Short mmCIF file of C-alpha atoms in Angstrom, two decimals:
data_model
loop_
_atom_site.label_atom_id
_atom_site.label_comp_id
_atom_site.label_asym_id
_atom_site.label_seq_id
_atom_site.Cartn_x
_atom_site.Cartn_y
_atom_site.Cartn_z
CA UNK A 1 -22.18 -0.62 -26.04
CA UNK A 2 -22.68 -0.93 -22.27
CA UNK A 3 -26.27 -1.90 -22.24
CA UNK A 4 -28.87 -1.12 -19.42
CA UNK A 5 -28.84 -4.47 -18.01
CA UNK A 6 -25.21 -4.34 -17.50
CA UNK A 7 -25.07 -0.95 -16.07
CA UNK A 8 -27.91 -1.99 -13.52
CA UNK A 9 -25.76 -4.96 -12.63
CA UNK A 10 -22.82 -2.82 -11.97
CA UNK A 11 -24.91 -0.61 -9.82
CA UNK A 12 -26.17 -3.54 -7.97
CA UNK A 13 -22.64 -4.75 -7.18
CA UNK A 14 -21.78 -1.26 -5.95
CA UNK A 15 -24.79 -1.16 -3.81
CA UNK A 16 -24.29 -4.74 -2.27
CA UNK A 17 -20.73 -3.68 -1.54
CA UNK A 18 -21.23 -0.35 -0.11
CA UNK A 19 -24.61 -0.61 0.99
CA UNK A 20 -24.17 -1.73 4.64
CA UNK A 21 -21.56 0.80 5.13
CA UNK A 22 -23.86 3.64 3.73
CA UNK A 23 -27.04 2.46 5.90
CA UNK A 24 -24.92 2.66 9.19
CA UNK A 25 -23.28 5.85 8.55
CA UNK A 26 -26.74 7.30 7.55
CA UNK A 27 -28.45 6.07 10.57
CA UNK A 28 -25.71 7.44 12.63
CA UNK A 29 -26.07 10.80 11.19
CA UNK A 30 -29.99 10.62 11.22
CA UNK A 31 -29.77 9.76 14.94
CA UNK A 32 -27.37 12.66 15.58
CA UNK A 33 -29.79 14.91 13.77
CA UNK A 34 -32.89 13.65 15.45
CA UNK A 35 -31.31 13.90 19.01
CA UNK A 36 -30.17 17.41 18.35
CA UNK A 37 -33.50 18.78 16.96
CA UNK A 38 -35.68 16.93 19.76
CA UNK A 39 -33.37 17.76 22.88
CA UNK A 40 -33.04 21.38 21.94
CA UNK A 41 -29.61 21.10 23.02
CA UNK A 42 -27.51 24.50 22.24
CA UNK A 43 -25.75 24.47 18.85
CA UNK A 44 -22.37 25.59 20.67
CA UNK A 45 -22.51 22.53 22.55
CA UNK A 46 -23.43 19.81 20.09
CA UNK A 47 -24.42 21.41 16.62
CA UNK A 48 -26.62 19.20 14.18
CA UNK A 49 -24.99 17.56 11.35
CA UNK A 50 -27.28 19.71 8.87
CA UNK A 51 -25.82 22.98 10.70
CA UNK A 52 -22.11 21.46 10.20
CA UNK A 53 -22.89 21.01 6.59
CA UNK A 54 -24.32 24.40 6.27
CA UNK A 55 -21.48 26.27 7.95
CA UNK A 56 -19.00 24.08 6.37
CA UNK A 57 -20.41 25.09 2.86
CA UNK A 58 -20.65 29.13 3.90
CA UNK A 59 -16.91 28.71 4.88
CA UNK A 60 -15.89 26.70 2.02
CA UNK A 61 -13.11 29.01 0.79
CA UNK A 62 -11.15 29.17 3.89
CA UNK A 63 -11.57 25.28 4.61
CA UNK A 64 -10.29 24.59 1.12
CA UNK A 65 -7.28 26.71 1.71
CA UNK A 66 -6.33 25.19 4.76
CA UNK A 67 -7.08 21.75 3.36
CA UNK A 68 -4.50 22.48 0.72
CA UNK A 69 -1.82 23.41 3.32
CA UNK A 70 -2.63 20.14 5.10
CA UNK A 71 -2.63 18.24 2.14
CA UNK A 72 0.65 19.76 0.96
CA UNK A 73 2.31 18.78 4.31
CA UNK A 74 1.14 15.32 4.23
CA UNK A 75 2.35 14.60 0.55
CA UNK A 76 5.75 16.28 1.52
CA UNK A 77 6.10 14.42 4.83
CA UNK A 78 5.02 11.06 3.26
CA UNK A 79 7.56 11.50 0.36
CA UNK A 80 10.42 12.14 2.73
CA UNK A 81 9.56 9.46 5.01
CA UNK A 82 9.18 7.14 2.12
CA UNK A 83 12.60 7.94 0.61
CA UNK A 84 14.09 7.35 3.85
CA UNK A 85 12.46 4.26 4.51
CA UNK A 86 13.86 3.11 1.02
CA UNK A 87 17.15 4.17 1.86
CA UNK A 88 17.46 2.73 5.32
CA UNK A 89 15.67 -0.57 4.41
CA UNK A 90 17.94 -1.19 1.51
CA UNK A 91 21.02 -0.13 3.72
CA UNK A 92 19.91 -2.84 6.35
CA UNK A 93 19.33 -5.52 3.82
CA UNK A 94 22.90 -5.14 2.88
CA UNK A 95 24.27 -4.76 5.98
CA UNK A 96 22.81 -6.72 8.42
CA UNK A 97 24.43 -5.66 11.61
CA UNK A 98 23.24 -1.84 10.93
CA UNK A 99 19.65 -3.50 11.95
CA UNK A 100 20.53 -4.14 15.32
CA UNK A 101 22.12 -0.64 15.67
CA UNK A 102 19.22 1.36 13.92
CA UNK A 103 16.17 -0.38 14.90
CA UNK A 104 16.09 0.66 18.77
CA UNK A 105 16.43 4.08 17.63
CA UNK A 106 13.75 3.84 15.26
CA UNK A 107 11.64 2.08 17.81
CA UNK A 108 12.26 4.99 20.44
CA UNK A 109 11.06 7.39 17.94
CA UNK A 110 7.58 5.60 17.81
CA UNK A 111 7.19 5.70 21.73
CA UNK A 112 7.52 9.53 21.76
CA UNK A 113 4.16 10.90 22.54
CA UNK A 114 3.03 13.18 19.82
CA UNK A 115 1.60 15.75 22.33
CA UNK A 116 4.77 16.57 23.55
CA UNK A 117 6.82 16.18 20.56
CA UNK A 118 4.96 18.00 18.22
CA UNK A 119 5.13 21.56 20.13
CA UNK A 120 8.85 20.85 20.49
CA UNK A 121 9.41 20.44 16.76
CA UNK A 122 7.54 23.60 16.00
CA UNK A 123 9.67 25.22 18.54
CA UNK A 124 12.77 24.17 16.57
CA UNK A 125 11.74 24.65 13.02
CA UNK A 126 9.28 27.40 13.08
CA UNK A 127 5.58 27.74 11.81
CA UNK A 128 6.43 26.96 8.30
CA UNK A 129 6.17 23.70 6.34
CA UNK A 130 9.14 22.08 7.80
CA UNK A 131 7.83 21.08 11.22
CA UNK A 132 4.74 19.42 9.66
CA UNK A 133 7.01 17.42 7.08
CA UNK A 134 9.23 16.37 10.05
CA UNK A 135 6.26 15.21 12.13
CA UNK A 136 4.39 13.33 9.32
CA UNK A 137 7.80 11.63 8.67
CA UNK A 138 8.22 10.77 11.96
CA UNK A 139 4.93 9.16 12.28
CA UNK A 140 5.04 7.26 8.95
CA UNK A 141 8.66 6.26 8.71
CA UNK A 142 8.70 3.26 10.90
CA UNK A 143 5.76 1.34 9.52
CA UNK A 144 7.04 1.98 5.80
CA UNK A 145 10.62 0.67 7.09
CA UNK A 146 9.21 -2.35 8.79
CA UNK A 147 7.09 -3.24 5.92
CA UNK A 148 9.91 -2.84 3.42
CA UNK A 149 12.57 -4.86 5.53
CA UNK A 150 9.93 -7.64 6.12
CA UNK A 151 9.20 -7.60 2.37
CA UNK A 152 12.60 -8.16 1.20
CA UNK A 153 12.94 -10.91 3.89
CA UNK A 154 9.87 -12.64 2.14
CA UNK A 155 11.76 -13.13 -1.00
CA UNK A 156 11.64 -16.91 -2.00
CA UNK A 157 15.13 -18.38 -1.18
CA UNK A 158 14.73 -20.50 -4.19
CA UNK A 159 14.74 -17.49 -6.36
CA UNK A 160 17.77 -15.84 -4.74
CA UNK A 161 19.49 -19.05 -5.12
CA UNK A 162 18.62 -19.42 -8.93
CA UNK A 163 19.51 -15.94 -9.72
CA UNK A 164 22.87 -16.52 -7.85
CA UNK A 165 23.48 -19.81 -10.05
CA UNK A 166 22.91 -17.48 -13.19
CA UNK A 167 25.66 -15.29 -11.97
CA UNK A 168 23.58 -12.18 -10.72
CA UNK A 169 25.50 -9.95 -8.26
CA UNK A 170 24.03 -9.15 -4.84
CA UNK A 171 22.70 -5.74 -6.22
CA UNK A 172 21.04 -7.40 -9.22
CA UNK A 173 19.20 -10.04 -6.96
CA UNK A 174 18.12 -7.11 -4.75
CA UNK A 175 16.59 -5.38 -7.70
CA UNK A 176 15.34 -8.42 -9.72
CA UNK A 177 13.94 -10.36 -6.72
CA UNK A 178 13.95 -8.74 -3.44
CA UNK A 179 12.60 -5.37 -4.38
CA UNK A 180 9.62 -6.84 -6.56
CA UNK A 181 8.99 -9.32 -3.40
CA UNK A 182 8.56 -6.53 -1.20
CA UNK A 183 5.77 -4.94 -3.23
CA UNK A 184 2.55 -6.34 -1.38
CA UNK A 185 4.30 -5.43 1.91
CA UNK A 186 4.86 -2.16 0.74
CA UNK A 187 1.47 -1.38 -0.26
CA UNK A 188 0.09 -2.87 3.05
CA UNK A 189 2.37 -0.59 4.79
CA UNK A 190 1.29 2.31 2.62
CA UNK A 191 -2.46 1.88 3.37
CA UNK A 192 -1.69 2.21 7.07
CA UNK A 193 0.67 5.06 7.14
CA UNK A 194 -1.12 6.91 4.85
CA UNK A 195 -3.89 7.33 7.27
CA UNK A 196 -1.21 8.39 9.90
CA UNK A 197 0.05 10.92 7.76
CA UNK A 198 -2.93 12.98 7.80
CA UNK A 199 -3.35 12.90 11.44
CA UNK A 200 0.09 13.81 11.99
CA UNK A 201 0.11 16.77 9.75
CA UNK A 202 -3.02 17.99 11.73
CA UNK A 203 -1.14 17.43 14.93
CA UNK A 204 1.64 19.34 13.79
CA UNK A 205 -0.44 22.36 12.80
CA UNK A 206 -2.50 22.15 15.89
CA UNK A 207 0.75 22.79 17.82
CA UNK A 208 1.36 25.91 15.81
CA UNK A 209 1.07 26.91 12.22
CA UNK A 210 -0.01 29.76 10.07
CA UNK A 211 -2.30 27.44 7.78
CA UNK A 212 -3.76 24.14 7.78
CA UNK A 213 -6.79 22.14 9.04
CA UNK A 214 -4.94 21.82 12.36
CA UNK A 215 -4.76 25.44 13.14
CA UNK A 216 -8.37 26.04 11.77
CA UNK A 217 -9.66 23.51 14.25
CA UNK A 218 -7.86 25.30 17.23
CA UNK A 219 -9.21 28.59 16.22
CA UNK A 220 -12.55 27.32 15.69
CA UNK A 221 -12.60 25.65 19.13
CA UNK A 222 -11.23 28.82 20.77
CA UNK A 223 -14.15 30.75 19.08
CA UNK A 224 -16.71 28.39 20.47
CA UNK A 225 -17.66 27.17 16.88
CA UNK A 226 -17.93 23.33 17.63
CA UNK A 227 -19.74 23.30 14.14
CA UNK A 228 -16.64 24.42 12.13
CA UNK A 229 -14.47 22.13 14.32
CA UNK A 230 -16.76 19.21 12.95
CA UNK A 231 -16.81 20.67 9.48
CA UNK A 232 -12.88 20.48 9.38
CA UNK A 233 -12.92 17.07 10.97
CA UNK A 234 -15.16 15.83 8.30
CA UNK A 235 -13.08 17.44 5.51
CA UNK A 236 -9.80 15.83 7.23
CA UNK A 237 -11.52 12.43 7.29
CA UNK A 238 -12.68 12.89 3.59
CA UNK A 239 -9.06 13.65 2.68
CA UNK A 240 -7.66 10.63 4.61
CA UNK A 241 -10.27 8.22 2.64
CA UNK A 242 -9.38 9.65 -0.66
CA UNK A 243 -5.57 9.27 0.04
CA UNK A 244 -6.47 5.77 1.17
CA UNK A 245 -8.54 4.82 -2.09
CA UNK A 246 -5.88 6.36 -4.04
CA UNK A 247 -3.18 3.99 -2.68
CA UNK A 248 -5.52 0.93 -3.00
CA UNK A 249 -6.14 1.98 -6.55
CA UNK A 250 -2.49 2.12 -7.39
CA UNK A 251 -1.86 -0.95 -5.61
CA UNK A 252 -4.33 -2.85 -7.72
CA UNK A 253 -3.14 -1.37 -10.95
CA UNK A 254 0.52 -2.08 -10.04
CA UNK A 255 0.02 -6.07 -9.32
CA UNK A 256 -2.33 -7.17 -12.07
CA UNK A 257 -1.23 -10.73 -11.27
CA UNK A 258 -2.89 -11.01 -7.94
CA UNK A 259 -6.42 -10.74 -9.33
CA UNK A 260 -5.90 -13.29 -11.65
CA UNK A 261 -7.01 -16.66 -10.85
CA UNK A 262 -6.00 -20.11 -11.56
CA UNK A 263 -5.61 -21.64 -15.06
CA UNK A 264 -7.74 -21.37 -18.05
CA UNK A 265 -6.16 -24.19 -19.69
CA UNK B 1 35.10 -43.34 -24.01
CA UNK B 2 34.83 -39.55 -23.98
CA UNK B 3 36.21 -37.33 -20.75
CA UNK B 4 33.34 -36.98 -18.11
CA UNK B 5 31.51 -33.70 -18.29
CA UNK B 6 31.60 -33.66 -14.49
CA UNK B 7 33.46 -35.77 -11.96
CA UNK B 8 32.88 -35.52 -8.11
CA UNK B 9 35.41 -37.34 -5.90
CA UNK B 10 35.18 -38.16 -2.26
CA UNK B 11 32.93 -34.98 -1.52
CA UNK B 12 32.48 -34.49 2.24
CA UNK B 13 30.21 -31.65 3.79
CA UNK B 14 28.89 -31.11 7.41
CA UNK B 15 26.94 -28.41 8.93
CA UNK B 16 28.01 -27.88 12.28
CA UNK B 17 28.08 -31.06 14.14
CA UNK B 18 25.73 -32.69 11.57
CA UNK B 19 27.39 -34.78 8.87
CA UNK B 20 25.27 -34.53 5.66
CA UNK B 21 27.56 -36.12 3.07
CA UNK B 22 30.42 -38.51 4.07
CA UNK B 23 31.56 -39.79 0.62
CA UNK B 24 30.08 -38.70 -2.63
CA UNK B 25 31.88 -39.87 -5.70
CA UNK B 26 30.16 -39.66 -9.21
CA UNK B 27 30.64 -38.95 -12.81
CA UNK B 28 28.58 -37.55 -15.62
CA UNK B 29 29.60 -38.13 -19.23
CA UNK B 30 28.44 -35.65 -21.98
CA UNK B 31 25.00 -36.15 -23.12
CA UNK B 32 24.34 -38.57 -20.14
CA UNK B 33 21.38 -38.35 -17.77
CA UNK B 34 22.38 -39.13 -14.10
CA UNK B 35 20.21 -39.45 -11.26
CA UNK B 36 20.88 -39.19 -7.63
CA UNK B 37 18.44 -41.23 -5.62
CA UNK B 38 17.96 -41.00 -1.83
CA UNK B 39 15.57 -40.51 0.98
CA UNK B 40 14.23 -37.20 1.83
CA UNK B 41 16.62 -35.30 3.95
CA UNK B 42 19.74 -37.17 2.89
CA UNK B 43 21.42 -34.05 1.73
CA UNK B 44 20.78 -34.58 -2.09
CA UNK B 45 20.09 -31.02 -2.58
CA UNK B 46 23.53 -30.16 -0.72
CA UNK B 47 25.27 -31.74 -3.55
CA UNK B 48 23.65 -29.16 -5.98
CA UNK B 49 24.09 -26.37 -3.63
CA UNK B 50 27.90 -27.20 -3.90
CA UNK B 51 27.95 -27.22 -7.71
CA UNK B 52 26.26 -23.97 -7.92
CA UNK B 53 28.40 -22.32 -5.28
CA UNK B 54 25.70 -21.70 -2.73
CA UNK B 55 28.11 -23.63 -0.22
CA UNK B 56 31.43 -25.32 -0.37
CA UNK B 57 32.44 -28.86 0.44
CA UNK B 58 34.69 -29.52 3.39
CA UNK B 59 36.69 -31.99 1.30
CA UNK B 60 36.95 -33.48 -1.95
CA UNK B 61 37.29 -32.65 -5.49
CA UNK B 62 34.85 -31.18 -8.27
CA UNK B 63 36.26 -31.56 -12.01
CA UNK B 64 34.22 -29.87 -14.82
CA UNK B 65 35.70 -31.17 -18.21
CA UNK B 66 38.77 -32.32 -16.37
CA UNK B 67 39.49 -28.99 -14.78
CA UNK B 68 39.01 -28.07 -11.18
CA UNK B 69 35.44 -26.53 -10.77
CA UNK B 70 35.31 -22.76 -9.83
CA UNK B 71 31.73 -22.33 -8.45
CA UNK B 72 31.54 -18.54 -9.25
CA UNK B 73 32.91 -18.92 -13.01
CA UNK B 74 31.71 -22.40 -14.06
CA UNK B 75 27.94 -21.94 -14.36
CA UNK B 76 25.35 -24.53 -14.33
CA UNK B 77 21.62 -24.36 -15.55
CA UNK B 78 19.96 -24.83 -12.14
CA UNK B 79 16.34 -26.00 -11.82
CA UNK B 80 14.98 -25.47 -7.97
CA UNK B 81 12.74 -27.62 -6.32
CA UNK B 82 9.62 -25.26 -6.62
CA UNK B 83 9.35 -23.70 -10.22
CA UNK B 84 10.93 -20.35 -8.54
CA UNK B 85 8.83 -18.35 -11.31
CA UNK B 86 8.50 -14.60 -10.51
CA UNK B 87 4.91 -13.84 -9.88
CA UNK B 88 5.28 -10.57 -11.38
CA UNK B 89 6.76 -11.34 -14.47
CA UNK B 90 5.05 -12.72 -17.49
CA UNK B 91 5.91 -16.17 -18.66
CA UNK B 92 7.97 -14.97 -21.48
CA UNK B 93 10.06 -12.84 -19.19
CA UNK B 94 10.40 -15.51 -16.43
CA UNK B 95 11.89 -17.62 -19.32
CA UNK B 96 14.49 -15.07 -20.26
CA UNK B 97 15.68 -14.46 -16.78
CA UNK B 98 19.11 -16.19 -17.12
CA UNK B 99 19.82 -14.56 -20.63
CA UNK B 100 19.09 -11.21 -19.02
CA UNK B 101 21.26 -12.01 -16.13
CA UNK B 102 24.02 -12.93 -18.43
CA UNK B 103 23.75 -9.40 -20.08
CA UNK B 104 21.47 -9.70 -23.02
CA UNK B 105 18.68 -7.00 -23.60
CA UNK B 106 15.06 -8.09 -23.01
CA UNK B 107 14.21 -7.71 -26.40
CA UNK B 108 17.11 -9.92 -27.65
CA UNK B 109 16.56 -12.30 -24.91
CA UNK B 110 12.66 -12.53 -25.83
CA UNK B 111 13.56 -13.18 -29.45
CA UNK B 112 15.86 -16.12 -28.53
CA UNK B 113 13.25 -17.62 -26.23
CA UNK B 114 10.08 -17.40 -28.14
CA UNK B 115 10.76 -19.66 -30.79
CA UNK B 116 10.88 -22.59 -28.10
CA UNK B 117 7.53 -22.06 -26.59
CA UNK B 118 5.58 -24.35 -28.96
CA UNK B 119 8.14 -27.24 -28.29
CA UNK B 120 7.53 -26.59 -24.49
CA UNK B 121 3.81 -26.70 -24.83
CA UNK B 122 3.49 -23.00 -23.75
CA UNK B 123 2.61 -21.28 -27.21
CA UNK B 124 0.08 -18.91 -26.60
CA UNK B 125 0.86 -18.15 -22.96
CA UNK B 126 3.81 -16.04 -23.56
CA UNK B 127 2.00 -12.94 -22.04
CA UNK B 128 0.46 -14.95 -19.28
CA UNK B 129 1.43 -14.49 -15.53
CA UNK B 130 2.42 -17.72 -13.77
CA UNK B 131 -0.63 -17.44 -11.47
CA UNK B 132 -2.65 -18.39 -14.58
CA UNK B 133 -0.80 -21.49 -15.64
CA UNK B 134 -1.15 -25.04 -14.33
CA UNK B 135 1.37 -26.68 -12.12
CA UNK B 136 2.66 -28.97 -15.24
CA UNK B 137 2.88 -25.76 -17.51
CA UNK B 138 4.61 -23.91 -14.95
CA UNK B 139 7.25 -26.50 -14.51
CA UNK B 140 7.80 -26.49 -18.31
CA UNK B 141 8.19 -22.87 -18.12
CA UNK B 142 11.07 -23.25 -15.45
CA UNK B 143 12.55 -25.94 -17.51
CA UNK B 144 12.77 -23.59 -20.60
CA UNK B 145 14.22 -20.92 -18.39
CA UNK B 146 16.72 -23.58 -17.43
CA UNK B 147 17.74 -24.80 -20.67
CA UNK B 148 17.90 -21.49 -22.74
CA UNK B 149 20.96 -20.32 -20.57
CA UNK B 150 23.02 -22.76 -22.95
CA UNK B 151 25.20 -24.07 -19.92
CA UNK B 152 27.36 -27.38 -20.27
CA UNK B 153 24.89 -29.09 -17.88
CA UNK B 154 21.53 -29.11 -16.32
CA UNK B 155 21.00 -29.68 -12.71
CA UNK B 156 17.62 -30.33 -11.87
CA UNK B 157 16.61 -30.50 -8.20
CA UNK B 158 13.28 -32.67 -7.80
CA UNK B 159 11.74 -30.70 -10.51
CA UNK B 160 8.43 -32.44 -10.22
CA UNK B 161 8.06 -33.18 -6.52
CA UNK B 162 5.26 -30.56 -5.98
CA UNK B 163 3.10 -31.80 -8.48
CA UNK B 164 0.00 -34.17 -8.35
CA UNK B 165 0.71 -37.78 -9.41
CA UNK B 166 -0.96 -37.62 -12.82
CA UNK B 167 0.77 -34.42 -13.92
CA UNK B 168 3.99 -35.71 -12.46
CA UNK B 169 3.85 -38.84 -14.70
CA UNK B 170 2.88 -36.68 -17.74
CA UNK B 171 5.86 -34.35 -17.05
CA UNK B 172 8.30 -37.37 -16.85
CA UNK B 173 7.30 -38.68 -19.84
CA UNK B 174 7.41 -35.26 -21.54
CA UNK B 175 11.07 -34.67 -20.23
CA UNK B 176 12.01 -38.28 -21.38
CA UNK B 177 10.86 -37.27 -24.96
CA UNK B 178 12.53 -33.78 -24.79
CA UNK B 179 15.80 -35.51 -23.71
CA UNK B 180 15.75 -38.13 -26.40
CA UNK B 181 15.74 -35.29 -28.81
CA UNK B 182 18.21 -32.82 -27.23
CA UNK B 183 20.52 -34.99 -25.37
CA UNK B 184 21.19 -32.58 -22.71
CA UNK B 185 23.74 -33.56 -20.06
CA UNK B 186 21.61 -33.76 -16.87
CA UNK B 187 22.31 -34.23 -13.18
CA UNK B 188 18.83 -34.89 -11.69
CA UNK B 189 18.13 -34.96 -7.89
CA UNK B 190 14.92 -37.09 -7.01
CA UNK B 191 13.38 -39.58 -4.38
CA UNK B 192 11.08 -41.19 -6.92
CA UNK B 193 12.40 -44.53 -8.00
CA UNK B 194 10.00 -44.67 -11.14
CA UNK B 195 11.27 -41.19 -12.08
CA UNK B 196 14.83 -42.09 -12.03
CA UNK B 197 14.44 -45.25 -13.73
CA UNK B 198 12.25 -43.59 -16.55
CA UNK B 199 14.71 -40.88 -17.11
CA UNK B 200 18.32 -42.01 -16.43
CA UNK B 201 21.02 -43.60 -17.97
CA UNK B 202 22.65 -44.21 -14.29
CA UNK B 203 21.31 -43.93 -11.11
CA UNK B 204 23.30 -43.47 -7.82
CA UNK B 205 21.50 -44.64 -4.79
CA UNK B 206 22.46 -42.61 -1.54
CA UNK B 207 22.22 -43.79 1.99
CA UNK B 208 20.25 -41.78 4.61
CA UNK B 209 22.29 -39.08 6.46
CA UNK B 210 25.11 -39.00 6.62
CA UNK B 211 24.91 -39.73 2.96
CA UNK B 212 27.41 -41.75 0.69
CA UNK B 213 26.60 -43.74 -2.62
CA UNK B 214 25.26 -46.96 -1.50
CA UNK B 215 24.96 -48.51 -5.15
CA UNK B 216 25.06 -47.43 -8.61
CA UNK B 217 22.28 -48.90 -11.29
CA UNK B 218 22.86 -48.57 -14.90
CA UNK B 219 19.55 -48.47 -16.87
CA UNK B 220 19.75 -49.93 -20.43
CA UNK B 221 18.57 -47.09 -22.94
CA UNK B 222 17.77 -49.51 -25.94
CA UNK B 223 14.26 -48.72 -26.29
CA UNK B 224 11.81 -45.97 -26.07
CA UNK B 225 11.09 -45.26 -22.71
CA UNK B 226 7.20 -45.43 -21.91
CA UNK B 227 7.52 -46.05 -18.36
CA UNK B 228 4.90 -48.73 -18.03
CA UNK B 229 4.86 -52.40 -19.06
CA UNK B 230 8.42 -52.93 -19.66
CA UNK B 231 9.82 -55.72 -17.37
CA UNK B 232 13.44 -54.68 -17.43
CA UNK B 233 12.61 -51.37 -15.95
CA UNK B 234 10.53 -52.85 -13.47
CA UNK B 235 13.08 -55.24 -12.26
CA UNK B 236 15.50 -52.46 -12.00
CA UNK B 237 12.90 -50.30 -10.11
CA UNK B 238 12.15 -53.23 -7.59
CA UNK B 239 16.02 -53.77 -7.08
CA UNK B 240 16.54 -50.13 -6.26
CA UNK B 241 13.48 -50.04 -3.97
CA UNK B 242 15.11 -53.04 -2.22
CA UNK B 243 18.28 -51.27 -1.94
CA UNK B 244 16.63 -48.04 -0.53
CA UNK B 245 14.68 -49.81 2.02
CA UNK B 246 17.54 -52.15 3.12
CA UNK B 247 20.92 -50.38 2.41
CA UNK B 248 22.71 -52.91 4.52
CA UNK B 249 22.16 -55.91 2.49
#
């Protein structure tokens, strides 16, 4: 039975952990609300948080539909970029010269300004899901590739030598040692690129789409509805934070040994 | 006298312009514990690297049971300097590594290794991760992983170098006890004179780079090794130290 004192200790821990963040965010929102109320600024210039919340709630069905479209683009795009990153990082790990051939190309893709490239991708692939997937993949592929390539390199040399002395093939060593060694790097890369992924999807939608938070934001802006723009921004931030949180949870669950401390001898 | 398990004859190795080994000859008899003792950076580990096929000698011959050694076919049970346990595998699954690579299923390998945990002082820690074990226990797990492979010879590369002094002494005595029970054929690389004297039947002392065998010592094995208080062993230890510090005389 979870008794009351254990429960209150749990809450105390959560509060200690999250308290400062909650306080600073609340202060920001309250200050914003107070400024809007006291200055009498027009809601078409700066809507109060209370108004953003109310209007967001009123348009919840539309918002939910568009969010779903963005989430879909994010996850599909991310899945493609992950598969590609796995494939290329493995290829590069087995055929080193490929690294010098491919890395410059990958780095160039990272230098392309999204503002310029997003409309072009929409032009080439239409208004459907494909251009979003392409853009999300473009944004997240390189960080994942670098994370994996570095992760393989981090393999303990003694471990590879040991496996070789046991008669393991190069592929076996990759599966048994290099791939698991890359796990912490993989998750570090995942945490970063999952946040890029949502932004990438919204950017693609902004450049032209039938559905999605990006096009919702564009339409709200054109209709002089900054309250709805901010409501959509709030939703997209929440979405990113949830994906980030899910990544951290998976990371913790998949590497239980990292939370184990020194001996209980 | 029985045929040597391992014979190395006039091995020579250089990396680029650096001569690492100039003239390495030694033999290991079946059931014999032989050490290679030398200063740090002398290229001791390179000898093991050649035996496991990680690098090839420039010159010289290597014979296993009298036949030329084929590095990718003739396999030794190799224990690297640090324990090289996989942090993501539980202890039981770390110790089965060699058997799994050899083609056993995980279940069969576990069944083979499990009965040995008590003898290696690891009973009850099968399901722990390496991070939960002390340095000494990790080394014992690494040695268990090494010996279960049932190879003709153990190659130990400074197995206790990373341990604190007290744990190292405990582990050396434990290994001496284990050896007297199992009589594995062992080639040990070390820079610890006391360790070599405590464990070995014969000790080859290497010069600093480029390394060659300066002297060979035989340690009489007519008494249980306890490591302390034996004047005979202390005398050999002093003599080896003298050889290491003044190799020219």
